[in-house]
Short mmCIF file of C-alpha atoms and ligand atoms in Angstrom, two decimals:
data_model
loop_
_atom_site.label_atom_id
_atom_site.label_comp_id
_atom_site.label_asym_id
_atom_site.label_seq_id
_atom_site.Cartn_x
_atom_site.Cartn_y
_atom_site.Cartn_z
CA MET A 252 -111.68 46.65 163.44
CA ASP A 253 -114.10 44.88 161.02
CA TRP A 254 -112.60 41.86 159.93
CA LYS A 255 -113.91 42.65 156.46
CA SER A 256 -111.89 46.10 156.18
CA ILE A 257 -108.45 43.90 156.28
CA PRO A 258 -107.01 44.82 153.07
CA THR A 259 -106.13 41.22 152.44
CA VAL A 260 -109.57 40.08 152.71
CA LYS A 261 -110.55 42.60 149.91
CA GLU A 262 -107.62 41.48 147.87
CA ALA A 263 -108.99 37.70 148.21
CA ALA A 264 -112.43 38.47 147.08
CA GLU A 265 -110.97 40.46 144.07
CA LEU A 266 -108.48 37.79 143.25
CA SER A 267 -111.30 34.85 143.65
CA TYR A 268 -113.33 36.88 141.08
CA LEU A 269 -110.47 37.30 138.82
CA MET A 270 -109.67 33.64 138.88
CA TRP A 271 -113.19 32.70 138.30
CA GLU A 272 -113.31 35.08 135.36
CA ARG A 273 -110.25 33.38 133.76
CA GLY A 274 -112.11 29.90 134.20
CA TRP A 275 -109.74 28.50 136.83
CA ASP A 276 -112.55 28.17 139.58
CA GLU A 277 -115.49 26.62 137.91
CA ALA A 278 -118.37 25.93 140.18
CA ASN A 279 -117.03 25.65 143.89
CA GLY A 280 -113.42 24.60 142.60
CA GLY A 281 -110.57 26.22 144.51
CA ASN A 282 -109.79 27.39 148.03
CA ILE A 283 -107.80 30.07 149.51
CA SER A 284 -106.21 30.31 153.08
CA TYR A 285 -104.17 33.24 154.44
CA LEU A 286 -102.29 33.68 157.59
CA LEU A 287 -102.93 36.89 159.19
CA THR A 288 -99.84 39.00 160.30
CA ASP A 289 -99.54 39.56 163.93
CA GLU A 290 -100.62 43.33 163.34
CA GLU A 291 -103.85 42.22 161.54
CA ALA A 292 -104.75 39.51 164.38
CA GLU A 293 -104.34 42.19 167.12
CA SER A 294 -106.24 44.59 165.19
CA LEU A 295 -109.32 42.42 165.40
CA GLY A 296 -109.46 42.32 169.06
CA TYR A 297 -110.90 38.60 169.15
CA VAL A 298 -111.27 36.99 172.67
CA PRO A 299 -110.29 33.25 172.26
CA GLY A 300 -113.00 30.77 173.44
CA THR A 301 -115.91 32.95 172.28
CA GLY A 302 -116.28 31.61 168.75
CA ARG A 303 -117.98 28.65 167.42
CA THR A 304 -115.53 25.66 168.17
CA ILE A 305 -114.94 22.89 165.43
CA GLU A 306 -113.05 19.55 165.77
CA LEU A 307 -110.09 19.11 163.59
CA PRO A 308 -107.74 16.24 164.69
CA GLY A 309 -104.04 16.65 163.84
CA VAL A 310 -103.90 20.45 164.03
CA PRO A 311 -100.02 21.35 163.45
CA ASP A 312 -98.13 23.00 166.15
CA GLY A 313 -96.58 25.56 163.61
CA VAL A 314 -100.04 27.41 163.25
CA ARG A 315 -101.31 27.34 166.80
CA GLY A 316 -102.04 30.68 168.18
CA LYS A 317 -102.49 31.98 164.66
CA TYR A 318 -105.53 33.32 162.58
CA VAL A 319 -106.46 32.09 159.34
CA PHE A 320 -108.66 33.80 156.86
CA VAL A 321 -110.24 31.07 154.51
CA THR A 322 -112.82 30.26 151.85
CA ALA A 323 -115.96 28.32 152.84
CA THR A 324 -116.56 24.68 151.81
CA GLY A 325 -118.68 24.61 148.47
CA SER A 326 -118.14 28.42 148.04
CA HIS A 327 -118.32 29.60 144.43
CA PHE A 328 -115.56 32.17 143.63
CA ARG A 329 -117.87 34.08 141.45
CA GLU A 330 -119.91 34.92 144.38
CA LEU A 331 -117.77 35.48 147.14
CA LYS A 332 -116.82 39.13 146.67
CA ASP A 333 -120.57 39.67 147.48
CA ASN A 334 -120.96 37.27 150.22
CA LEU A 335 -117.95 37.72 152.47
CA ASP A 336 -119.84 36.72 155.69
CA GLU A 337 -121.14 33.17 154.44
CA LEU A 338 -118.24 32.39 151.88
CA THR A 339 -115.26 33.30 153.81
CA GLY A 340 -114.19 33.88 157.36
CA ILE A 341 -111.23 33.90 159.86
CA CYS A 342 -110.55 30.99 162.11
CA TYR A 343 -108.55 31.06 165.35
CA ILE A 344 -106.31 28.12 166.03
CA PRO A 345 -105.93 27.51 169.81
CA GLU A 346 -102.81 26.82 171.48
CA GLU A 347 -103.83 23.59 172.46
CA GLY A 348 -106.52 20.96 171.39
CA ASP A 349 -107.70 19.43 168.13
CA CYS A 350 -110.12 22.03 167.16
CA TYR A 351 -110.34 25.84 166.10
CA GLU A 352 -112.76 28.36 166.36
CA ILE A 353 -114.68 30.36 163.63
CA ALA A 354 -113.71 34.02 164.96
CA TYR A 355 -115.53 35.74 161.77
CA GLY A 356 -117.72 35.10 159.04
CA LEU A 357 -118.46 31.61 157.88
CA GLU A 358 -122.11 32.15 158.77
CA ASN A 359 -124.05 28.86 158.51
CA SER A 360 -121.00 27.38 156.92
CA ARG A 361 -117.36 25.91 157.48
CA PRO A 362 -113.90 26.37 156.12
CA THR A 363 -113.06 24.47 152.91
CA SER A 364 -112.93 20.61 153.33
CA GLU A 365 -109.47 20.76 152.53
CA PHE A 366 -108.69 23.18 155.86
CA ASP A 367 -106.62 20.54 157.39
CA THR A 368 -104.33 20.26 154.20
CA HIS A 369 -104.18 23.90 153.98
CA LEU A 370 -102.96 24.22 157.73
CA ALA A 371 -100.42 21.65 157.51
CA ALA A 372 -99.16 23.22 153.99
CA MET A 373 -98.91 26.43 156.08
CA ALA A 374 -97.00 24.83 158.81
CA VAL A 375 -94.53 23.16 156.32
CA ARG A 376 -94.11 26.51 154.25
CA LEU A 377 -93.77 28.58 157.36
CA ALA A 378 -90.95 26.23 158.39
CA ALA A 379 -89.01 26.75 155.29
CA ASP A 380 -89.58 30.32 155.16
CA PRO A 381 -91.30 32.38 157.87
CA GLU A 382 -92.46 34.95 155.44
CA GLN A 383 -94.60 32.41 153.73
CA ARG A 384 -98.45 32.67 154.42
CA VAL A 385 -100.62 31.90 151.45
CA VAL A 386 -102.21 28.51 150.14
CA MET A 387 -104.04 28.86 146.80
CA HIS A 388 -105.83 25.88 145.17
CA ASN A 389 -107.71 26.11 141.87
CA HIS A 390 -107.81 24.44 138.61
CA ALA A 391 -106.00 26.67 136.05
CA THR A 392 -106.96 25.69 132.66
CA SER A 393 -103.64 25.46 130.84
CA VAL A 394 -101.80 23.43 134.08
CA LEU A 395 -104.60 21.07 133.95
CA ALA A 396 -104.19 20.66 129.82
CA MET A 397 -100.50 20.20 130.25
CA THR A 398 -100.90 17.19 132.89
CA HIS A 399 -102.62 15.52 129.87
CA VAL A 400 -99.61 15.99 127.37
CA ALA A 401 -96.54 16.64 129.22
CA PRO A 402 -94.34 13.79 130.79
CA ILE A 403 -95.70 12.72 134.30
CA ASP A 404 -92.33 13.26 135.85
CA GLU A 405 -91.69 16.27 138.04
CA LYS A 406 -88.10 16.82 136.91
CA GLU A 407 -89.04 16.70 133.01
CA PHE A 408 -92.18 18.79 133.65
CA THR A 409 -90.24 21.21 135.36
CA LEU A 410 -87.45 21.52 132.86
CA ALA A 411 -90.27 21.66 130.16
CA LEU A 412 -91.49 24.86 131.71
CA TRP A 413 -88.06 26.48 132.48
CA ARG A 414 -87.43 26.01 128.92
CA VAL A 415 -90.26 28.03 127.88
CA ILE A 416 -89.80 31.40 128.93
CA THR A 417 -86.93 33.48 130.84
CA GLU A 418 -89.47 34.25 134.03
CA ALA A 419 -90.08 30.72 134.51
CA MET A 420 -86.66 29.98 136.38
CA VAL A 421 -86.89 33.38 137.89
CA LEU A 422 -90.13 32.81 139.68
CA PHE A 423 -89.68 29.03 140.56
CA PRO A 424 -86.06 28.07 140.62
CA ASP A 425 -87.06 25.31 143.22
CA GLY A 426 -89.13 23.44 140.62
CA ILE A 427 -92.69 21.94 140.55
CA GLY A 428 -93.59 19.25 142.85
CA TYR A 429 -95.96 16.90 140.80
CA VAL A 430 -98.34 14.49 142.50
CA PRO A 431 -99.97 12.01 139.78
CA TRP A 432 -103.69 11.52 139.66
CA CYS A 433 -105.13 10.06 142.86
CA VAL A 434 -108.72 10.56 144.61
CA CYS A 435 -108.54 13.96 146.16
CA GLY A 436 -109.81 14.75 149.92
CA GLY A 437 -108.00 11.63 151.22
CA LYS A 438 -104.78 11.32 153.57
CA GLU A 439 -102.76 9.89 150.70
CA ILE A 440 -102.72 13.07 148.29
CA ALA A 441 -102.37 15.48 151.48
CA ASP A 442 -99.22 13.56 152.73
CA LYS A 443 -98.05 13.37 149.23
CA THR A 444 -98.47 17.17 148.53
CA LEU A 445 -97.04 18.41 151.89
CA GLU A 446 -93.74 16.22 151.39
CA LYS A 447 -93.39 17.92 148.16
CA MET A 448 -94.00 21.47 149.75
CA ARG A 449 -91.26 21.32 152.19
CA ASP A 450 -88.75 22.69 149.37
CA ARG A 451 -91.16 24.08 146.76
CA ARG A 452 -94.05 26.62 146.31
CA ILE A 453 -95.82 24.83 143.61
CA VAL A 454 -97.44 21.28 143.41
CA ILE A 455 -99.24 20.11 140.64
CA TRP A 456 -102.29 17.44 140.82
CA GLY A 457 -102.35 15.47 137.66
CA TYR A 458 -105.69 15.94 136.12
CA HIS A 459 -107.09 18.13 138.99
CA GLY A 460 -105.33 21.33 139.67
CA VAL A 461 -102.44 23.31 141.18
CA PHE A 462 -101.23 24.47 144.73
CA THR A 463 -99.17 27.51 144.89
CA THR A 464 -97.95 29.24 147.98
CA GLY A 465 -96.40 32.63 148.75
CA LYS A 466 -95.70 35.71 151.00
CA SER A 467 -99.06 37.34 149.94
CA LEU A 468 -101.99 36.89 147.89
CA HIS A 469 -100.68 38.49 144.83
CA ASP A 470 -97.26 36.80 145.33
CA ALA A 471 -99.14 33.24 145.19
CA PHE A 472 -101.38 34.54 142.31
CA GLY A 473 -98.55 35.70 140.44
CA LEU A 474 -96.72 32.50 140.60
CA LEU A 475 -100.06 30.66 139.56
CA GLU A 476 -100.30 33.07 136.68
CA THR A 477 -96.46 32.37 135.59
CA VAL A 478 -97.04 28.55 135.66
CA ASN A 479 -100.31 28.83 133.81
CA LYS A 480 -98.65 31.04 131.09
CA CYS A 481 -95.78 28.75 130.75
CA CYS A 482 -98.03 25.92 130.33
CA GLU A 483 -100.27 27.68 127.87
CA VAL A 484 -97.02 28.56 125.73
CA TRP A 485 -95.79 25.05 126.10
CA LEU A 486 -99.13 23.60 124.69
CA THR A 487 -99.30 26.00 122.09
CA ALA A 488 -95.88 25.06 120.78
CA GLU A 489 -96.33 21.61 121.14
CA ALA A 490 -99.52 21.99 118.94
CA CYS A 491 -97.32 23.72 116.16
CA GLY A 492 -94.67 21.09 116.19
CA HIS A 493 -92.46 22.47 118.63
CA ARG A 494 -89.40 22.78 116.50
CA ASN A 495 -87.16 24.80 118.70
CA PRO A 496 -85.79 23.56 121.72
CA GLY A 497 -86.10 26.38 124.13
CA ILE A 498 -83.69 27.78 126.63
CA ASP A 499 -80.96 24.93 127.19
CA ASP A 500 -79.41 24.06 130.24
CA LYS A 501 -76.29 26.49 129.44
CA GLY A 502 -79.00 29.27 129.13
CA LEU A 503 -80.79 28.28 132.28
CA ARG A 504 -77.69 28.26 134.34
CA GLU A 505 -76.79 31.78 132.99
CA ILE A 506 -80.16 33.05 134.37
CA CYS A 507 -79.59 31.71 137.56
CA ASP A 508 -76.19 33.41 138.05
CA THR A 509 -77.49 36.71 136.57
CA PHE A 510 -80.32 36.79 139.22
CA GLY A 511 -78.40 34.84 142.16
CA LEU A 512 -80.72 31.95 142.04
CA THR A 513 -80.23 28.16 142.82
CA PRO A 514 -81.78 26.04 140.59
CA ARG A 515 -83.08 22.74 141.95
CA GLU A 516 -80.17 20.64 142.61
CA GLY A 517 -79.61 17.85 140.06
CA TYR A 518 -81.84 19.33 137.41
CA LEU A 519 -79.43 21.01 135.25
CA THR A 520 -76.41 19.27 133.49
CA CYS A 521 -74.13 22.25 133.89
ZN1 ZN B 676 -109.58 21.13 143.46
#
């Protein structure tokens, strides 16, 4: 099977263009990775050991033997759908060794420079829920704007968003992880992000962007849309004087009871 015929690859191309249209992936901002299902991986018929091998120290055990679709380093999301061969590809993570193989695509290129963080995040999310297979990073505008205005405290940040619209609690009862600004691309920010991803699906980087995870690309994208919408409404309300308090703790608890959700422990007062 041609790797570009995998429905998820087409979805990634369409969604990346959509995200660019929304202004969330300016220039080369943003990256996506997707862990192929066993059926998708088998359909490729790749022979391990035949691809371009690239060193990568610290490959997490949780993704060994797996195939990962990933966007290329420096790729522009507005161009991705028209150049899958160079701007995306599928990597095979061998059972042993500090390396991975480029099985398909990524011609004249390499995966995102955050590939090690993506793999580690996938392993962390898989340990929490075996259905999780997507890591998505971008610069969603309202989320970024909110990091300039809202409290820099993940509990207060989460509560602010939960109070905005009913859907917030439904989509992310486990809350939002918040990493205050630090230079990206290093071990410090990666470690902090992974720690928060152990029991959350969203991590916001102050003054930079947001990571969402999910069972599918549309799942992770829907979560991102919801978070961005909440931030947008919160910012608009703030600009208008924020006269009403939003959904109180009792109301948030009612949402959880109605939909069978467990809110993050210690966040609600009732
Ligand atoms: Zn970024």
